[in-house]
Amino acid sequence: MAMKTKLSLAIFLFFLLALLCSNLAIAIGREETDPELKTCIHQCKQQRQYDEEDKGICMDKCEDYHRMKQEREKRQHQHQREHEHQHEREHEHEEDENPYVFEDRDFETKIDTDDGRVMALNMFDQKSKLLRNFENYGLTILEAKGHAFVSPHHFDSEVIFFNVKGRGIIGLVMEDKTERFNLEAGDIMRVPAGTPMYLVNRDENEKLFVAALHMPPSSASAPVNLEAFFGPAGRDPESVLTAFSSKVLQAAFKSPKGKLESFLDEQNKGRIFKIQKEDLSGLAPKKSIWPFGGQFKNPFNIFSNNPAFSNQFGSLFEVGPSEITSGLDGLNLMLTFANITKGSMSTIYYNTNANKIALVIDGEGEFEMACPHMSSSSSHSKQRRSSSTSYQKINARLRPGTVFVVPAGHPFVTIASKNNNLKIVCFEVNAQRNKKLAFAGKNNIVSALDKTAKKLAFDKSAEKVDEIFKRDEEFFFPYDVEDESKEEHGRADE
Amino acid sequence: MAMKTKLSLAIFLFFLLALLCSNLAIAIGREETDPELKTCIHQCKQQRQYDEEDKGICMDKCEDYHRMKQEREKRQHQHQREHEHQHEREHEHEEDENPYVFEDRDFETKIDTDDGRVMALNMFDQKSKLLRNFENYGLTILEAKGHAFVSPHHFDSEVIFFNVKGRGIIGLVMEDKTERFNLEAGDIMRVPAGTPMYLVNRDENEKLFVAALHMPPSSASAPVNLEAFFGPAGRDPESVLTAFSSKVLQAAFKSPKGKLESFLDEQNKGRIFKIQKEDLSGLAPKKSIWPFGGQFKNPFNIFSNNPAFSNQFGSLFEVGPSEITSGLDGLNLMLTFANITKGSMSTIYYNTNANKIALVIDGEGEFEMACPHMSSSSSHSKQRRSSSTSYQKINARLRPGTVFVVPAGHPFVTIASKNNNLKIVCFEVNAQRNKKLAFAGKNNIVSALDKTAKKLAFDKSAEKVDEIFKRDEEFFFPYDVEDESKEEHGRADE
Amino acid sequence: MAMKTKLSLAIFLFFLLALLCSNLAIAIGREETDPELKTCIHQCKQQRQYDEEDKGICMDKCEDYHRMKQEREKRQHQHQREHEHQHEREHEHEEDENPYVFEDRDFETKIDTDDGRVMALNMFDQKSKLLRNFENYGLTILEAKGHAFVSPHHFDSEVIFFNVKGRGIIGLVMEDKTERFNLEAGDIMRVPAGTPMYLVNRDENEKLFVAALHMPPSSASAPVNLEAFFGPAGRDPESVLTAFSSKVLQAAFKSPKGKLESFLDEQNKGRIFKIQKEDLSGLAPKKSIWPFGGQFKNPFNIFSNNPAFSNQFGSLFEVGPSEITSGLDGLNLMLTFANITKGSMSTIYYNTNANKIALVIDGEGEFEMACPHMSSSSSHSKQRRSSSTSYQKINARLRPGTVFVVPAGHPFVTIASKNNNLKIVCFEVNAQRNKKLAFAGKNNIVSALDKTAKKLAFDKSAEKVDEIFKRDEEFFFPYDVEDESKEEHGRADE
């Protein structure tokens, strides 16, 4: 009996400790009331058709989902760490640790229908300290099949569209009428924040690809929201109007209870759907009598002006930020389009002011960038911290859909593969007063040093320095190097 | 004896584990040196009259207070979670999960005297990611009883005052003189950052209510500080001069040790106190001969211009941002005043650029807003994340003192109760190029779609769409819907 | 046997619990994949000469280092807390809790050679909420011995140099040539973001001290990067060119494999090194025929204009932000230089708009500032929070190299010691429309109050107030107070 007591005591102590430790876990896990959880609970309360019991069930589901999500995140963390070691040795996920490059898997699918989809990349969601320059920007990419129509919607950000490929129509709504414009490949169209709009692929077969940069309106400094507000449309997916109570809808639209809801209910084609040829002709833009059009500036084609640089190895087209007719004035933004001939490369250069967001639209290639290596000192330490700046090599393979970012001041190169031209469109933000300064090529910053400085910097005669750095080609060069694939492990360059 | 040993062993193991777990708790709890704690300790050191032992006691009190505060926060978290479930079913604290609406309890009391008080709401303290657009702004609300005088002070933010109700005088100090202005209900007064000022309620009986928006000076992007710097005044509460050492005060004011301190000591009326009628006449503004006054622009009344919209159901007055005489130029700010007739509503509309901070000053009503539902994907996941945008219904009851915020692009409505007009004053920031676009009413964005787009968007003929969306009234409508209170649980709409 | 079973059971339970608790610890500790760790692992992968085994070892070292760093940080935290109590009573580390003052130990050493060094202070690394106004700025300080040459480099931030002491030459590179300017003590030189440059100390014996403010280019709002990109230079330390692959270098510079690397390898003099007199004459600036020079504005000396304030107790020189010839226009920046006579003080004053970053360059003294005391309310609490604003005394000793910051609106004083003049150079950011408003001296904001307000504010006759506040000297006063060192514990004022 005494022994039973001791066993009971031991078991009791065990449970006490287990309780203590799990309370600890609970206390840590519940550190913050997750805003998502708050919203989910709030949403449950809004459901009119639920009685109190249903609301309780709904809220419990919120809690369960929340708990599951947290556990999933923890598991993913552990898996990720295991994967990182394993795959690095198998060099399959090379870019996993590269915060400057984004692939398909980094994009979020906002819309996905049979006739088209929209992918989004919000720079604010990227946690790395290194990307602070980019945090108020976002990219969305629309892919629309033949004759696909994107239902009217608006964004709360400024949107700058670039027609990558295909032939489209964009309709923009003013308070009392709609203006429509044809979009050709290379067209840039600025849409002011909040403007209701729709898009159509006016080709029957060829896909329409449009890339858009989103930035905060009126010089605000805040992250962009990449969710569109769809006005019309139905209940699945929802129209923004369904967020309002039945009474508000009745009163706002002078319609009996439920009439607007049934009206909206009947549209069930989704947000992107194929339309008939007859409807397409109804959407053709009117010829504008006045060259200045209506409220909105016409699309501006990036290939209208002469390229900034062009030779047999590549060409670079630029628009803005001071190009008045482009509509980009006041946005502190420049768009560039680089077409690097196969087997060629851009020079090693950097932007003095602009931060570059680049989207590869065709071909394959390589990207290399120099980044100052992060110091290893802790800011908590009160001793003098020391670091010797070295430069980290950032590199990645490029393929259509790859997005990479280059902060101001950072030198980089892009190289086209042997087989295809490499085409990249770039949104360069903070572009005012920007200059592109190169280390190699006709006007390079080393050759521009005065004679004495050259000699001192390299510890060689100025002539020897010029021998290395002087060259005739400007900005684009042939990339002709011996194939060394047998010597290389871990990464094949070509 | 062997059994006693085993028991001891079990007990020993138990204590070892308890120690392990509690050390874990301590390690987690002490993760960061709380800046508040640091400041409290620093403050202790500054007290001249304390000897070493007193300083030690002072610092221990800081630690105790800090520990108590952390425990209180943990308990509040647990209580809050319990309350949320309980009160949701009793629908008493509906707005608890709503990050867009602020009530009395969300304000911090900055000054509280018998003759007046100042309440403050700093948007930067609101943790929600959804409010990033607002984080550099703050609101203060002054409530002053008859003939109350607010002692001279300055803010380090730009301040835009709006006289909600009552009759006041504001005095603004230049380097060598003070300019005084009468403030009437509806007056807007901009006070540049750092300007020393005072306020008076010049009515004997009626309270003076003044609301103020605070924003960072000179286009800085940083949170505002809502603490005022009180220059004169005494020791309880303190003058900012008491923060300086006795020697500095002696040298700065050429006065013997302690003279300035005694001088300051004798004012013990607090920061807001009642003054005599004779003094009030001494504060009456002088008549200005020149219409342009002195350094400061005169107050600008929001009702001076014709309303932007007005019918029997409501009216909307607007000022700025380009209204030169208002003094708001350069601030990218617009002020609006909406007076919604009882039993009426505003249309469903959104601001294209501006972020709205609204303060309800009279009447009761409802507020509904559509917000894109937050995606549930984790940014740690490397798989493609998917989300289908749906719209969340945000709603709240409105009463005098309620503050709600509406980010750009988000459609919303406000509805007045059956019994009283609803009056709301709004500070609309980032207002440059802003337009108000409505879904319902005379000029709505759906009717403005072209015929084909209407048909495609709704899957109905354009005529049927117009039937629903066309209406004569602009911006304000009657809110005449059947009373369904018997069917409703959880929330009564009127 | 039954007892053995029980013992085993107890031991088994014990290990189960220990496992539970330690898993908890591991889960907490691994909450985030540290970006530093990610970069370190990425760097390992880049090393061409490593085979798979070496890469594995490299990555393990990263993990070890990371773990050690975390443990070191935890230990430092604990040590810091112990030190804080101990040293406060010994008053040796007074400024430890002062977030507004930075000493030598707060700087990071970026370059350290026999002939010179560069120290850096990045305001973004300072965790305190109170310093949000400063987070996008950084300071670097160059100290170059006689005839030292700083190798060509560029920054990705706007840089505003101030020559504190000594005689230098700065060379700035345009696309095709270099412009050189002499730098004298007091010269201000703005270098646009991304401009390649070098510096020389043209004196043989006297050290050259240059202080630089770094700010984001083109009105961006992001933290600055204080790492320079060194173009030329060798392998130790590295040239930014070494971050690119061998193939890229071959193709960019049309040079056989390894030729550029050997070329770069041979410079091993470091980033700052002593040069010969003959080379120095090669770097002397050419006489410019046109007064407007080339691309860059000439240095502007802070002493060229008359001082803003000057008497026998001190003088204050100011430049910008509207001074066109200074080159500071468009940067919203003002530079000031204060020379406080020994035994004198500045007045108690504040900037209405500007945030001040001050560097002490000569002499010793004191600094006092008033800061509103942080409220102790928690934002999680849903009850009305209450706080009574009091003012915290911030003070510190000043010596050459001390940096202190003063946010807009905060009153402060600086006092020179009895023995030496105190010289401080300040970078005042957000300086547009800034005014300096004083509490004491000829034009003070209290004397500027109207008669009635004075009387009400102090509860004394206006004449008595004027007696205290009126004084003839403007801005600088004698600091003549009795020495009370015998009565003082904890802090000696002089």
Short mmCIF file of N, CA and C in Angstrom, two decimals, chain A residues 122-171:
data_model
loop_
_atom_site.label_atom_id
_atom_site.label_comp_id
_atom_site.label_asym_id
_atom_site.label_seq_id
_atom_site.Cartn_x
_atom_site.Cartn_y
_atom_site.Cartn_z
N ASN A 122 4.61 40.33 -53.63
CA ASN A 122 4.62 41.55 -52.83
C ASN A 122 5.97 41.66 -52.13
N MET A 123 6.76 42.65 -52.49
CA MET A 123 8.10 42.79 -51.94
C MET A 123 8.06 42.98 -50.43
N PHE A 124 6.93 43.45 -49.91
CA PHE A 124 6.87 43.68 -48.46
C PHE A 124 6.88 42.37 -47.69
N ASP A 125 6.43 41.31 -48.33
CA ASP A 125 6.39 40.02 -47.64
C ASP A 125 7.76 39.38 -47.53
N GLN A 126 8.75 39.93 -48.25
CA GLN A 126 10.07 39.33 -48.20
C GLN A 126 10.78 39.86 -46.97
N LYS A 127 11.10 38.95 -46.05
CA LYS A 127 11.53 39.38 -44.74
C LYS A 127 12.94 39.96 -44.69
N SER A 128 13.73 39.76 -45.74
CA SER A 128 15.14 40.09 -45.60
C SER A 128 15.38 41.58 -45.44
N LYS A 129 16.23 41.92 -44.51
CA LYS A 129 16.64 43.30 -44.26
C LYS A 129 17.24 43.91 -45.50
N LEU A 130 17.82 43.07 -46.36
CA LEU A 130 18.54 43.57 -47.53
C LEU A 130 17.59 44.19 -48.55
N LEU A 131 16.31 43.87 -48.42
CA LEU A 131 15.36 44.30 -49.45
C LEU A 131 14.51 45.48 -48.99
N ARG A 132 14.98 46.21 -47.99
CA ARG A 132 14.20 47.33 -47.47
C ARG A 132 13.92 48.38 -48.53
N ASN A 133 14.83 48.53 -49.49
CA ASN A 133 14.62 49.50 -50.57
C ASN A 133 13.38 49.20 -51.40
N PHE A 134 12.93 47.94 -51.38
CA PHE A 134 11.89 47.50 -52.31
C PHE A 134 10.55 47.27 -51.64
N GLU A 135 10.48 47.48 -50.34
CA GLU A 135 9.35 46.95 -49.60
C GLU A 135 8.00 47.56 -49.93
N ASN A 136 7.99 48.73 -50.55
CA ASN A 136 6.70 49.34 -50.88
C ASN A 136 6.24 49.05 -52.30
N TYR A 137 6.84 48.04 -52.95
CA TYR A 137 6.48 47.74 -54.33
C TYR A 137 5.98 46.31 -54.46
N GLY A 138 5.22 46.09 -55.53
CA GLY A 138 4.75 44.73 -55.79
C GLY A 138 4.61 44.52 -57.29
N LEU A 139 4.64 43.26 -57.70
CA LEU A 139 4.49 42.90 -59.11
C LEU A 139 3.28 41.99 -59.25
N THR A 140 2.47 42.22 -60.29
CA THR A 140 1.47 41.21 -60.64
C THR A 140 1.69 40.86 -62.11
N ILE A 141 1.42 39.62 -62.46
CA ILE A 141 1.58 39.16 -63.84
C ILE A 141 0.28 38.49 -64.27
N LEU A 142 -0.28 39.00 -65.35
CA LEU A 142 -1.53 38.46 -65.89
C LEU A 142 -1.20 37.59 -67.09
N GLU A 143 -1.82 36.43 -67.15
CA GLU A 143 -1.68 35.55 -68.29
C GLU A 143 -3.11 35.25 -68.75
N ALA A 144 -3.49 35.73 -69.92
CA ALA A 144 -4.86 35.58 -70.39
C ALA A 144 -4.89 34.81 -71.71
N LYS A 145 -5.72 33.76 -71.78
CA LYS A 145 -5.81 32.98 -73.01
C LYS A 145 -6.57 33.76 -74.08
N GLY A 146 -6.73 33.14 -75.25
CA GLY A 146 -7.38 33.82 -76.36
C GLY A 146 -8.75 34.33 -75.99
N HIS A 147 -9.00 35.61 -76.32
CA HIS A 147 -10.32 36.25 -76.11
C HIS A 147 -10.76 36.24 -74.64
N ALA A 148 -9.83 36.18 -73.74
CA ALA A 148 -10.21 36.21 -72.33
C ALA A 148 -10.47 37.65 -71.89
N PHE A 149 -11.47 37.80 -71.00
CA PHE A 149 -11.90 39.11 -70.50
C PHE A 149 -11.69 39.12 -69.00
N VAL A 150 -11.01 40.16 -68.50
CA VAL A 150 -10.82 40.30 -67.06
C VAL A 150 -11.86 41.29 -66.56
N SER A 151 -12.73 40.81 -65.69
CA SER A 151 -13.86 41.59 -65.19
C SER A 151 -13.42 42.92 -64.57
N PRO A 152 -14.28 43.95 -64.64
CA PRO A 152 -13.89 45.26 -64.11
C PRO A 152 -13.51 45.20 -62.62
N HIS A 153 -12.44 45.88 -62.29
CA HIS A 153 -11.92 45.90 -60.92
C HIS A 153 -11.07 47.15 -60.76
N HIS A 154 -10.68 47.47 -59.50
CA HIS A 154 -9.71 48.55 -59.30
C HIS A 154 -8.71 48.13 -58.23
N PHE A 155 -7.55 48.78 -58.23
CA PHE A 155 -6.53 48.57 -57.22
C PHE A 155 -6.43 49.83 -56.36
N ASP A 156 -5.94 49.69 -55.12
CA ASP A 156 -5.72 50.91 -54.32
C ASP A 156 -4.27 51.38 -54.42
N SER A 157 -3.55 50.87 -55.42
CA SER A 157 -2.18 51.31 -55.66
C SER A 157 -2.09 51.93 -57.05
N GLU A 158 -1.05 52.72 -57.30
CA GLU A 158 -0.74 53.15 -58.66
C GLU A 158 -0.29 51.90 -59.41
N VAL A 159 -0.73 51.73 -60.67
CA VAL A 159 -0.35 50.55 -61.43
C VAL A 159 0.29 50.98 -62.73
N ILE A 160 1.44 50.41 -63.04
CA ILE A 160 2.10 50.68 -64.31
C ILE A 160 2.18 49.35 -65.05
N PHE A 161 1.37 49.25 -66.12
CA PHE A 161 1.33 48.02 -66.90
C PHE A 161 2.39 48.01 -67.98
N PHE A 162 2.91 46.83 -68.27
CA PHE A 162 3.80 46.64 -69.41
C PHE A 162 3.30 45.42 -70.17
N ASN A 163 2.91 45.62 -71.43
CA ASN A 163 2.44 44.50 -72.25
C ASN A 163 3.66 43.73 -72.71
N VAL A 164 3.87 42.55 -72.12
CA VAL A 164 5.05 41.76 -72.43
C VAL A 164 4.90 41.09 -73.79
N LYS A 165 3.74 40.51 -74.00
CA LYS A 165 3.54 39.72 -75.22
C LYS A 165 2.04 39.66 -75.49
N GLY A 166 1.66 39.75 -76.74
CA GLY A 166 0.26 39.59 -77.11
C GLY A 166 -0.38 40.92 -77.45
N ARG A 167 -1.67 40.86 -77.72
CA ARG A 167 -2.41 42.05 -78.15
C ARG A 167 -3.62 42.19 -77.26
N GLY A 168 -3.73 43.31 -76.57
CA GLY A 168 -4.83 43.46 -75.64
C GLY A 168 -5.60 44.75 -75.84
N ILE A 169 -6.65 44.89 -75.03
CA ILE A 169 -7.39 46.14 -74.92
C ILE A 169 -7.53 46.43 -73.44
N ILE A 170 -7.31 47.68 -73.07
CA ILE A 170 -7.54 48.07 -71.67
C ILE A 170 -8.63 49.13 -71.66
N GLY A 171 -9.63 48.96 -70.75
CA GLY A 171 -10.70 49.93 -70.60
C GLY A 171 -10.58 50.60 -69.25
#
